[in-house]
Coordinates of C-alpha atoms and ligand atoms in Angstrom, one line a residue:
Chain A
M584 CA 33.2 -47.4 14.9
I585 CA 30.3 -46.6 17.1
T586 CA 29.2 -43.7 14.8
R587 CA 28.1 -46.1 12.0
E588 CA 28.8 -49.7 12.7
P589 CA 27.2 -52.0 13.5
D590 CA 24.4 -51.1 11.2
W591 CA 21.0 -52.3 12.3
G592 CA 19.4 -50.9 9.2
E593 CA 16.0 -49.2 9.0
G594 CA 14.1 -51.8 10.9
R595 CA 11.1 -53.4 9.2
G596 CA 7.7 -54.0 10.8
L597 CA 6.8 -53.2 14.4
F598 CA 9.4 -55.5 15.9
G599 CA 12.1 -54.2 13.7
G600 CA 11.1 -50.7 14.5
I601 CA 11.2 -51.2 18.2
L602 CA 14.6 -53.0 17.9
H603 CA 15.9 -50.1 15.9
A604 CA 14.7 -47.5 18.4
F605 CA 16.4 -49.4 21.3
G606 CA 19.6 -49.6 19.2
A607 CA 19.4 -45.9 18.6
V608 CA 19.0 -45.1 22.3
G609 CA 21.9 -47.4 23.1
R610 CA 24.3 -46.1 20.6
G611 CA 23.3 -42.5 21.4
G612 CA 23.9 -43.2 25.0
V613 CA 27.3 -44.6 24.4
L614 CA 28.2 -41.5 22.3
V615 CA 27.0 -39.3 25.2
F616 CA 29.1 -41.1 27.8
Q617 CA 32.2 -41.2 25.6
S618 CA 32.0 -37.5 24.8
I619 CA 31.4 -36.6 28.5
A620 CA 34.3 -38.8 29.5
L621 CA 36.6 -36.8 27.2
F622 CA 35.7 -33.6 28.9
P623 CA 38.9 -33.4 31.1
L624 CA 41.0 -34.0 27.9
M625 CA 39.3 -31.0 26.3
L626 CA 40.6 -28.8 29.1
V627 CA 44.2 -30.0 29.2
R628 CA 45.0 -30.5 25.5
G629 CA 45.9 -27.2 23.8
R630 CA 44.3 -27.9 20.4
S631 CA 41.2 -29.4 22.0
R632 CA 40.8 -26.4 24.3
R633 CA 40.9 -24.0 21.5
E634 CA 38.2 -26.0 19.7
L635 CA 36.2 -26.1 23.0
F636 CA 36.3 -22.3 23.2
A637 CA 35.3 -22.0 19.6
Q638 CA 32.3 -24.2 20.2
M639 CA 31.4 -22.3 23.4
Y640 CA 31.4 -19.1 21.3
Q641 CA 29.2 -20.8 18.7
A642 CA 26.7 -22.2 21.2
G643 CA 26.7 -19.4 23.7
I644 CA 27.7 -16.0 22.4
R645 CA 26.1 -16.5 19.0
S646 CA 22.7 -17.4 20.5
L647 CA 22.7 -14.5 23.0
P648 CA 20.7 -12.1 20.8
V649 CA 17.8 -14.5 20.3
I650 CA 18.0 -15.7 23.9
T651 CA 17.8 -12.1 25.1
V652 CA 14.6 -11.4 23.1
V653 CA 13.0 -14.7 24.0
A654 CA 13.8 -14.3 27.7
F655 CA 12.6 -10.7 27.9
F656 CA 9.3 -11.5 26.2
T657 CA 8.9 -14.6 28.4
G658 CA 9.2 -12.5 31.5
M659 CA 6.8 -9.9 30.1
I660 CA 4.2 -12.5 29.2
L661 CA 4.5 -14.1 32.6
A662 CA 4.1 -10.8 34.4
L663 CA 1.2 -9.8 32.2
Q664 CA -0.8 -13.1 32.6
V665 CA -0.2 -13.3 36.3
G666 CA -0.8 -9.6 36.8
L667 CA -4.2 -9.8 35.1
E668 CA -5.3 -12.5 37.5
L669 CA -3.8 -10.9 40.6
R670 CA -5.3 -7.6 39.8
R671 CA -8.8 -9.1 40.4
F672 CA -7.7 -9.5 44.0
N673 CA -5.7 -6.2 44.1
Q674 CA -2.6 -8.3 44.7
E675 CA -0.6 -7.3 41.6
I676 CA 2.4 -6.2 43.7
Y677 CA 3.2 -9.9 44.0
I678 CA 3.8 -10.5 40.3
G679 CA 7.6 -10.4 41.1
S680 CA 7.4 -13.6 43.1
A681 CA 5.3 -15.4 40.4
V682 CA 7.7 -14.4 37.6
M683 CA 10.7 -15.3 39.7
V684 CA 9.5 -18.8 40.6
A685 CA 8.2 -19.6 37.2
L686 CA 11.5 -18.6 35.5
L687 CA 13.8 -20.3 38.0
R688 CA 11.9 -23.5 38.1
E689 CA 10.7 -24.0 34.6
M690 CA 10.7 -21.3 32.0
G691 CA 14.4 -20.3 32.3
P692 CA 15.8 -23.8 31.5
F693 CA 12.9 -24.7 29.2
M694 CA 13.3 -21.6 27.0
T695 CA 17.0 -22.1 27.0
G696 CA 16.5 -25.7 25.8
I697 CA 14.1 -24.6 23.1
V698 CA 16.2 -21.8 21.7
L699 CA 19.4 -23.9 21.8
T700 CA 17.6 -26.8 20.1
A701 CA 16.6 -24.5 17.3
C702 CA 19.8 -22.6 16.8
V703 CA 22.6 -24.9 18.1
G704 CA 21.3 -28.4 17.9
S705 CA 19.9 -28.1 14.4
S706 CA 23.2 -26.7 13.1
M707 CA 25.2 -29.4 14.8
A708 CA 23.0 -32.1 13.2
A709 CA 23.2 -30.4 9.8
Q710 CA 27.0 -29.9 10.0
L711 CA 27.8 -33.4 11.1
G712 CA 25.3 -34.8 8.8
T713 CA 26.8 -33.1 5.8
M714 CA 30.3 -34.3 6.9
T715 CA 29.0 -37.8 7.1
V716 CA 27.5 -37.9 3.6
N717 CA 30.6 -36.2 2.2
E718 CA 32.7 -39.0 3.7
E719 CA 34.5 -36.5 5.9
I720 CA 33.7 -38.6 9.0
A721 CA 35.0 -41.7 7.2
A722 CA 38.2 -39.7 6.3
L723 CA 38.7 -38.8 10.0
E724 CA 38.3 -42.5 10.9
M725 CA 40.8 -43.4 8.2
M726 CA 43.3 -41.0 9.8
T727 CA 42.4 -42.8 13.1
I728 CA 41.1 -39.5 14.5
S729 CA 38.0 -40.4 16.5
P730 CA 35.1 -38.3 15.3
V731 CA 33.7 -38.5 18.9
R732 CA 36.8 -36.9 20.3
F733 CA 37.4 -34.5 17.4
L734 CA 33.9 -33.3 16.8
M735 CA 31.4 -34.3 19.4
A736 CA 33.4 -33.9 22.7
P737 CA 34.1 -30.1 22.2
R738 CA 30.5 -29.6 21.4
M739 CA 29.4 -31.6 24.4
G740 CA 31.8 -29.7 26.6
A741 CA 30.7 -26.4 25.3
M742 CA 27.0 -27.1 25.9
I743 CA 27.7 -28.5 29.4
L744 CA 29.5 -25.2 30.3
M745 CA 27.1 -22.9 28.5
T746 CA 23.6 -24.1 29.1
P747 CA 23.5 -23.4 32.9
L748 CA 25.0 -20.0 32.2
I749 CA 22.5 -19.2 29.5
S750 CA 19.7 -20.5 31.6
F751 CA 20.8 -18.1 34.4
Y752 CA 21.0 -15.3 32.0
T753 CA 17.5 -16.1 30.7
C754 CA 16.2 -15.9 34.3
I755 CA 17.8 -12.5 34.8
V756 CA 16.6 -11.0 31.6
G757 CA 13.1 -12.5 32.1
I758 CA 12.9 -10.9 35.6
L759 CA 13.8 -7.5 34.0
G760 CA 11.1 -8.1 31.3
G761 CA 8.5 -8.8 34.0
G762 CA 9.6 -5.7 35.9
V763 CA 9.1 -3.5 32.8
V764 CA 5.5 -4.8 32.4
G765 CA 4.9 -4.4 36.1
L766 CA 6.1 -0.8 36.0
T767 CA 4.4 0.3 32.8
Q768 CA 1.2 -1.8 32.7
L769 CA 0.4 -2.7 36.3
N770 CA 1.8 0.2 38.2
V771 CA 4.0 -1.9 40.4
P772 CA 7.0 0.2 41.5
W773 CA 10.4 -1.2 40.5
G774 CA 11.7 -1.5 44.1
Q775 CA 8.7 -3.4 45.3
Y776 CA 8.8 -5.8 42.3
I777 CA 12.4 -6.7 42.9
T778 CA 11.9 -7.1 46.7
T779 CA 9.0 -9.5 46.3
A780 CA 10.9 -11.3 43.6
M781 CA 14.0 -11.8 45.8
N782 CA 11.9 -12.8 48.8
F783 CA 10.3 -15.6 46.9
G784 CA 13.4 -16.6 44.9
D785 CA 14.7 -19.8 46.4
L786 CA 18.3 -21.0 45.9
R787 CA 17.1 -24.5 45.6
D788 CA 14.8 -23.5 42.7
L789 CA 17.8 -21.9 41.0
Y790 CA 20.0 -25.0 41.4
V791 CA 17.3 -27.4 40.2
G792 CA 16.7 -25.1 37.2
L793 CA 20.4 -24.9 36.3
F794 CA 20.7 -28.7 36.6
K795 CA 17.7 -29.0 34.3
A796 CA 19.4 -26.8 31.8
L797 CA 22.6 -28.8 32.0
V798 CA 20.6 -32.0 31.3
F799 CA 18.9 -30.3 28.4
G800 CA 22.3 -29.3 27.0
I801 CA 23.5 -32.9 27.1
I802 CA 20.3 -34.1 25.5
I803 CA 20.5 -31.6 22.7
T804 CA 24.2 -32.4 21.9
G805 CA 23.7 -36.1 22.2
V806 CA 20.6 -36.2 19.9
S807 CA 22.0 -33.8 17.3
C808 CA 25.4 -35.5 17.1
Y809 CA 23.8 -39.0 16.9
Q810 CA 21.5 -37.8 14.1
G811 CA 24.4 -36.2 12.3
F812 CA 26.7 -39.3 12.5
T813 CA 23.9 -41.6 11.3
T814 CA 22.9 -39.5 8.3
T815 CA 22.6 -41.4 5.0
H816 CA 21.1 -40.6 1.6
G817 CA 22.8 -37.3 0.7
A818 CA 21.2 -33.9 1.0
V819 CA 17.8 -35.3 1.6
G820 CA 19.2 -37.2 4.5
V821 CA 20.8 -34.1 6.0
G822 CA 17.4 -32.4 6.0
R823 CA 15.8 -35.4 7.6
S824 CA 18.5 -35.7 10.3
T825 CA 18.1 -32.0 11.2
R826 CA 14.4 -32.3 11.4
Q827 CA 14.6 -35.4 13.4
S828 CA 17.1 -34.0 15.8
V829 CA 14.9 -31.0 16.5
I830 CA 11.8 -33.1 17.1
T831 CA 13.6 -35.6 19.3
S832 CA 15.4 -32.9 21.4
L833 CA 12.1 -31.0 22.0
L834 CA 10.2 -34.2 23.1
L835 CA 13.0 -35.4 25.3
I836 CA 13.4 -31.9 26.9
L837 CA 9.7 -31.8 27.7
M838 CA 9.7 -35.3 29.2
T839 CA 12.9 -35.0 31.2
G840 CA 11.8 -31.5 32.3
Y841 CA 8.7 -33.1 33.9
I842 CA 10.7 -36.0 35.4
I843 CA 13.3 -33.8 37.0
T844 CA 10.6 -31.5 38.5
R845 CA 8.9 -34.6 39.9
M846 CA 12.2 -35.9 41.3
F847 CA 13.0 -32.7 43.2
Y848 CA 9.6 -31.5 44.4
D849 CA 7.3 -33.6 46.5
L850 CA 3.6 -33.3 46.1
Chain B
M851 CA 48.7 -58.8 1.1
I852 CA 45.0 -57.8 0.9
R853 CA 42.8 -60.8 0.5
F854 CA 39.0 -60.9 -0.1
D855 CA 37.6 -64.3 0.8
H856 CA 34.1 -64.9 -0.6
V857 CA 32.9 -61.5 0.3
T858 CA 29.2 -60.7 -0.1
K859 CA 27.8 -57.3 0.7
R860 CA 24.0 -56.5 0.5
F861 CA 22.3 -53.2 0.6
G862 CA 18.6 -53.9 1.1
S863 CA 18.0 -57.0 -1.0
R864 CA 20.6 -56.1 -3.6
N865 CA 24.0 -58.0 -3.6
V866 CA 26.4 -55.3 -4.5
L867 CA 29.4 -57.6 -3.9
D868 CA 28.5 -61.2 -4.6
D869 CA 31.0 -63.9 -3.5
L870 CA 34.0 -61.8 -4.4
S871 CA 37.4 -63.3 -3.9
F872 CA 40.8 -62.0 -4.9
E873 CA 44.2 -61.1 -3.5
I874 CA 46.4 -58.0 -4.0
Q875 CA 50.2 -58.6 -3.9
K876 CA 52.5 -56.5 -1.9
G877 CA 54.1 -53.7 -4.0
E878 CA 51.7 -53.9 -7.0
V879 CA 49.5 -51.4 -8.6
F880 CA 46.1 -53.0 -8.8
A881 CA 43.4 -51.2 -10.8
I882 CA 39.7 -51.8 -10.5
V883 CA 37.6 -50.6 -13.4
G884 CA 33.9 -51.0 -14.1
P885 CA 30.7 -49.1 -14.9
S886 CA 29.3 -46.5 -12.4
G887 CA 27.4 -48.0 -9.5
T888 CA 28.8 -51.5 -9.6
G889 CA 30.4 -51.4 -6.2
K890 CA 34.0 -50.2 -6.8
S891 CA 33.9 -47.8 -3.9
V892 CA 32.2 -50.3 -1.8
T893 CA 35.1 -52.8 -2.5
L894 CA 37.6 -50.2 -1.4
K895 CA 35.7 -49.4 1.8
H896 CA 35.8 -53.1 2.8
M897 CA 39.6 -53.0 2.8
V898 CA 39.6 -50.6 5.8
R899 CA 36.3 -51.7 7.4
L900 CA 34.4 -48.6 6.6
L901 CA 32.0 -51.3 5.5
T902 CA 31.7 -54.8 6.8
P903 CA 30.8 -57.8 4.6
N904 CA 27.5 -59.6 5.2
E905 CA 29.3 -62.9 4.4
G906 CA 33.0 -63.7 3.9
S907 CA 36.0 -62.0 5.3
V908 CA 38.7 -59.5 4.3
W909 CA 42.3 -60.0 5.3
L910 CA 45.4 -57.9 5.5
D911 CA 48.3 -60.4 5.8
E912 CA 47.3 -62.3 9.0
T913 CA 44.8 -59.8 10.4
E914 CA 41.1 -60.2 9.7
I915 CA 40.1 -56.6 8.8
S916 CA 36.5 -57.4 8.6
A917 CA 36.4 -58.3 12.3
A918 CA 39.0 -55.8 13.6
T919 CA 37.9 -53.3 16.2
G920 CA 39.4 -50.7 18.5
K921 CA 43.2 -50.6 18.6
T922 CA 43.6 -53.4 16.0
L923 CA 41.5 -51.5 13.6
D924 CA 43.4 -48.3 14.2
I925 CA 46.7 -50.0 13.6
V926 CA 45.3 -51.5 10.3
R927 CA 43.9 -48.2 9.2
S928 CA 47.1 -46.3 9.9
R929 CA 48.9 -48.5 7.4
F930 CA 46.5 -47.2 4.7
G931 CA 46.1 -43.9 2.9
Y932 CA 42.7 -43.4 1.4
L933 CA 41.8 -40.9 -1.3
F934 CA 38.0 -40.6 -1.1
Q935 CA 35.9 -40.2 -4.2
S936 CA 34.6 -36.9 -2.8
A937 CA 38.0 -35.8 -1.6
A938 CA 36.5 -35.4 1.9
L939 CA 38.4 -32.3 2.9
L940 CA 37.3 -30.5 6.1
G941 CA 35.6 -27.4 4.9
W942 CA 36.5 -25.1 7.8
M943 CA 40.3 -25.7 7.4
T944 CA 42.6 -24.5 4.7
V945 CA 44.1 -27.0 2.3
E946 CA 47.4 -26.8 4.3
E947 CA 45.7 -27.4 7.6
N948 CA 43.8 -30.3 6.1
I949 CA 47.0 -32.0 4.9
A950 CA 48.7 -31.2 8.2
L951 CA 45.8 -32.6 10.2
P952 CA 46.9 -36.3 10.4
L953 CA 50.5 -35.2 11.2
R954 CA 49.4 -32.8 13.9
E955 CA 46.9 -35.2 15.5
K956 CA 48.9 -38.5 15.1
T957 CA 52.6 -37.6 15.2
K958 CA 54.9 -35.7 17.5
L959 CA 56.5 -33.8 14.7
K960 CA 57.5 -30.2 15.2
E961 CA 55.6 -27.5 13.4
D962 CA 58.4 -26.7 11.0
E963 CA 58.8 -30.3 10.1
I964 CA 55.1 -30.5 9.5
A965 CA 55.2 -27.4 7.3
E966 CA 58.0 -28.9 5.3
R967 CA 56.2 -32.3 4.8
V968 CA 53.0 -30.4 3.9
Q969 CA 54.8 -28.2 1.4
S970 CA 56.5 -31.1 -0.3
A971 CA 53.2 -33.0 -0.5
L972 CA 51.5 -30.0 -2.1
E973 CA 54.3 -29.7 -4.6
M974 CA 54.0 -33.3 -5.5
V975 CA 50.3 -32.8 -6.6
G976 CA 51.0 -29.4 -8.2
L977 CA 49.3 -27.3 -5.6
A978 CA 52.3 -25.5 -4.2
N979 CA 50.6 -22.1 -4.2
E980 CA 47.1 -23.0 -3.2
G981 CA 47.9 -24.1 0.4
E982 CA 46.2 -21.1 2.1
K983 CA 42.9 -21.4 0.3
Y984 CA 39.8 -23.1 1.7
P985 CA 38.5 -26.2 -0.1
N986 CA 35.5 -24.3 -1.4
E987 CA 37.7 -21.8 -3.0
I988 CA 39.5 -24.3 -5.3
S989 CA 38.1 -26.4 -8.1
G990 CA 36.9 -30.0 -7.8
G991 CA 40.0 -31.4 -9.4
M992 CA 42.2 -29.4 -7.1
Q993 CA 40.3 -30.7 -4.1
K994 CA 40.9 -34.1 -5.4
R995 CA 44.6 -33.5 -5.6
A996 CA 44.6 -31.9 -2.1
G997 CA 42.9 -35.1 -0.9
L998 CA 45.6 -37.1 -2.6
A999 CA 48.3 -35.1 -0.8
R1000 CA 46.5 -35.7 2.5
S1001 CA 46.3 -39.4 2.0
I1002 CA 50.0 -39.8 1.3
V1003 CA 51.5 -37.3 3.7
C1004 CA 51.8 -39.9 6.5
K1005 CA 53.7 -42.2 4.2
P1006 CA 51.4 -45.2 4.3
E1007 CA 52.3 -48.7 3.1
I1008 CA 49.1 -49.0 1.0
V1009 CA 47.2 -46.3 -0.7
L1010 CA 43.6 -46.7 -1.9
Y1011 CA 42.7 -44.2 -4.6
D1012 CA 39.1 -43.8 -5.4
E1013 CA 39.0 -42.2 -8.9
P1014 CA 42.2 -40.1 -8.5
T1015 CA 41.8 -38.6 -12.0
S1016 CA 38.1 -38.1 -12.3
G1017 CA 37.3 -34.4 -13.0
L1018 CA 40.9 -33.7 -14.0
D1019 CA 42.0 -32.6 -17.5
P1020 CA 44.0 -35.2 -19.5
I1021 CA 47.4 -33.6 -18.8
T1022 CA 46.9 -33.4 -15.0
S1023 CA 45.5 -36.9 -15.1
R1024 CA 48.7 -38.2 -16.6
T1025 CA 50.7 -36.3 -14.0
I1026 CA 48.7 -38.0 -11.3
D1027 CA 49.1 -41.4 -12.9
R1028 CA 52.8 -40.8 -13.0
L1029 CA 52.7 -39.7 -9.3
I1030 CA 50.9 -42.9 -8.3
L1031 CA 53.4 -45.0 -10.3
S1032 CA 56.5 -43.2 -8.9
L1033 CA 55.2 -43.6 -5.3
N1034 CA 54.8 -47.2 -6.1
R1035 CA 58.2 -47.6 -7.7
R1036 CA 60.2 -45.4 -5.4
L1037 CA 58.7 -46.1 -2.0
G1038 CA 57.1 -49.5 -2.8
I1039 CA 53.7 -48.3 -1.9
T1040 CA 51.0 -50.9 -2.7
S1041 CA 48.4 -49.1 -4.7
V1042 CA 44.7 -49.9 -5.3
V1043 CA 43.3 -47.6 -8.0
V1044 CA 39.6 -47.4 -8.7
T1045 CA 39.2 -45.6 -12.0
H1046 CA 37.1 -44.8 -15.0
D1047 CA 40.2 -43.8 -16.9
L1048 CA 41.1 -46.9 -18.8
Y1049 CA 44.1 -45.4 -20.4
G1050 CA 45.6 -44.5 -17.1
A1051 CA 44.9 -48.0 -15.8
L1052 CA 46.5 -49.6 -18.9
L1053 CA 49.6 -47.4 -18.6
S1054 CA 50.3 -47.7 -14.9
A1055 CA 48.6 -50.8 -13.4
D1056 CA 50.3 -54.1 -12.9
R1057 CA 46.9 -55.9 -13.0
I1058 CA 43.5 -54.7 -14.0
A1059 CA 40.2 -56.1 -12.6
L1060 CA 36.8 -55.5 -14.1
L1061 CA 34.0 -55.5 -11.6
H1062 CA 30.6 -56.6 -13.0
Q1063 CA 27.6 -57.6 -11.0
G1064 CA 29.5 -58.0 -7.8
R1065 CA 32.4 -60.1 -9.1
F1066 CA 35.6 -59.6 -11.0
V1067 CA 34.9 -61.1 -14.4
E1068 CA 38.5 -60.6 -15.5
V1069 CA 41.7 -60.0 -13.5
N1070 CA 44.8 -59.7 -15.6
T1071 CA 47.9 -57.8 -16.7
P1072 CA 47.1 -54.9 -19.1
E1073 CA 48.6 -56.8 -22.0
Q1074 CA 46.3 -59.8 -21.4
F1075 CA 43.4 -57.6 -20.4
I1076 CA 43.0 -55.9 -23.7
R1077 CA 43.1 -59.2 -25.5
S1078 CA 40.4 -60.8 -23.3
E1079 CA 37.4 -62.2 -25.1
Q1080 CA 35.2 -62.0 -22.1
P1081 CA 32.1 -60.2 -23.4
N1082 CA 31.9 -57.6 -20.6
V1083 CA 35.6 -56.8 -21.0
R1084 CA 35.2 -56.4 -24.7
G1085 CA 32.2 -54.1 -24.3
F1086 CA 34.1 -52.0 -21.8
L1087 CA 37.2 -51.8 -24.1
D1088 CA 35.2 -51.1 -27.2
A1089 CA 33.3 -48.3 -25.5
Q1090 CA 36.6 -46.6 -25.0
F1091 CA 38.0 -47.5 -28.4
V1092 CA 40.9 -49.6 -27.2
P1093 CA 41.8 -52.1 -29.9
R1094 CA 43.2 -55.6 -29.2
D1095 CA 46.6 -54.6 -30.6
W1096 CA 46.9 -51.4 -28.6
D1097 CA 50.6 -50.4 -28.8
F1098 CA 51.7 -50.4 -25.1
E1099 CA 55.4 -49.8 -25.9
S1100 CA 54.9 -46.5 -27.8
Q1101 CA 52.2 -45.3 -25.4
R1102 CA 54.4 -45.9 -22.4
R1103 CA 57.3 -44.2 -24.1
G1104 CA 55.2 -41.3 -25.1
N1105 CA 54.1 -41.0 -21.5
Q1106 CA 57.6 -40.9 -20.2
E1107 CA 58.8 -38.4 -22.8
S1108 CA 56.0 -36.0 -21.9
E1109 CA 57.5 -35.9 -18.4
Ligands
ATP2597 N1 25.8 -46.9 2.3 C1 25.1 -47.4 1.3 N2 23.8 -47.7 1.5 C2 23.0 -48.2 0.5 N3 23.4 -48.5 -0.7 C3 24.7 -48.2 -1.0 C4 25.6 -47.7 0.0 N4 26.8 -47.5 -0.6 C5 26.7 -47.9 -1.9 N5 25.5 -48.4 -2.1 C6 25.0 -48.9 -3.4 O1 26.0 -49.8 -3.9 C7 26.2 -49.6 -5.2 C8 27.6 -49.5 -5.6 O2 28.1 -48.2 -5.1 P1 29.6 -47.7 -5.3 O3 29.6 -46.4 -4.7 O4 30.5 -48.7 -4.9 O5 29.6 -47.6 -6.9 P2 30.9 -47.3 -7.8 O6 31.2 -48.5 -8.5 O7 32.0 -46.7 -6.9 O8 30.3 -46.2 -8.8 P3 31.0 -44.8 -9.2 O9 31.9 -45.2 -10.3 O10 29.8 -44.0 -9.7 O11 31.7 -44.2 -8.1 C9 25.3 -48.5 -5.7 O12 24.2 -48.9 -6.4 C10 24.9 -47.8 -4.4 O13 23.5 -47.4 -4.6
MG2598 MG1 32.7 -44.9 -6.5

């Protein structure tokens, strides 16, 4: 079963370490493809659909409070920083455009990725990791129930559906946050703020941003489930897997964020 | 039926199983005993390829389990029931849902048939009234019995029991022993029992094997087993105060009468 066998071990020395890393990427990649390929099944099969909805609730609705706060403050910080600069040229009415572009292109998906890594990815890794060390994953395999289909695919489906939505929501709340700062600190009237924001808001920026969020969602699920399935060494191992899944997700989000930006925007 | 052919399994540099060979016959109750940490659970896991040997091979009739993948492996595994040492129930489902899981996912049975099978499995292990509880609301011994119910609910040909009676009081232990025995006698289920409970093994097993340093140092019928002069066997028996002339007949009779 791809979740645990073949076992390449810890990997000794530099060469072993590199080999191990490549093995991990390969197996993680296979898990990601398998779980995405099962997406249609999640929609048609009653029991799977229920599980998908449960996971969407877990990933999406449960993280809304923290997302809202993060998004609002992100918008406020953006508006304040940009506003302080623009005020030197008496151009602070344009903060709306700056906040809009920054959120759509980068901060919306990025903040979504960070928050979901922290609250959803870590809990996925911990839950699947605990199941692995308690032999629950092995028990599923013994019942010939694929852990990828039973556990990972609904999580993957939920994240694919939810991350773009959450990213969009982050942008909207961020714009509102920026507007509040504009109104109260920089004396930019609400109407003018929104108008400049909408004038500079580009649909393409929105789409690229949502695509980024989607990729981040796949990364978070893939990394966290892989870490969970490959957990060993009891409770200590669960802690280590959780930590590792957060670190790996954040690094991959930063790097792919850059790569996607570079792909869609020419210099 | 299940055959180990010179199986060696290493973790790190340690040989947990070391050139282990044996065969389990169809329809027998085969008990594996031995001190903690010698590799009894590891041996069981090799029978369904939850672990793969570093050397040697494991066979189920004509199928090489240790090389089976995909569909073949699923077919092999669906012939087995496996009671895990940790019971391995899914924490977010009730006991009933846990037991119904393999039926719901793998058979086309109707809900009322499933409920019936689940209920009878629960009764068999003495948990008839605990079905609606969650695993963390019942004791460790009850979780074990729920795990047992789940492993037999699909009516497998072979059941692997990893310490079915550990954590149970002596009376419930004997009930579980009798259950294992009656599944074996009534339905012909081949049973492999890993246990610390020597009395249970002596009373219900057809053969007992003692695992020591990666090998079976003794594989024999209970009657022969307690007379063995092999030093590890003697040490193991003496530690549990089983004399050479242990009275099988009266013990077995006593066991049946208490039923
Ligand atoms: N996945 C694993 N990785 C590394 N070492 C392992 C693994 N599984 C088992 N071992 C080692 O193999 C040895 C045998 O383990 P096993 O679980 O089979 O013991 P056991 O005979 O079942 O003991 P107990 O009666 O306590 O259950 C132990 O020393 C354990 O440390
Ligand atoms: Mg064990």
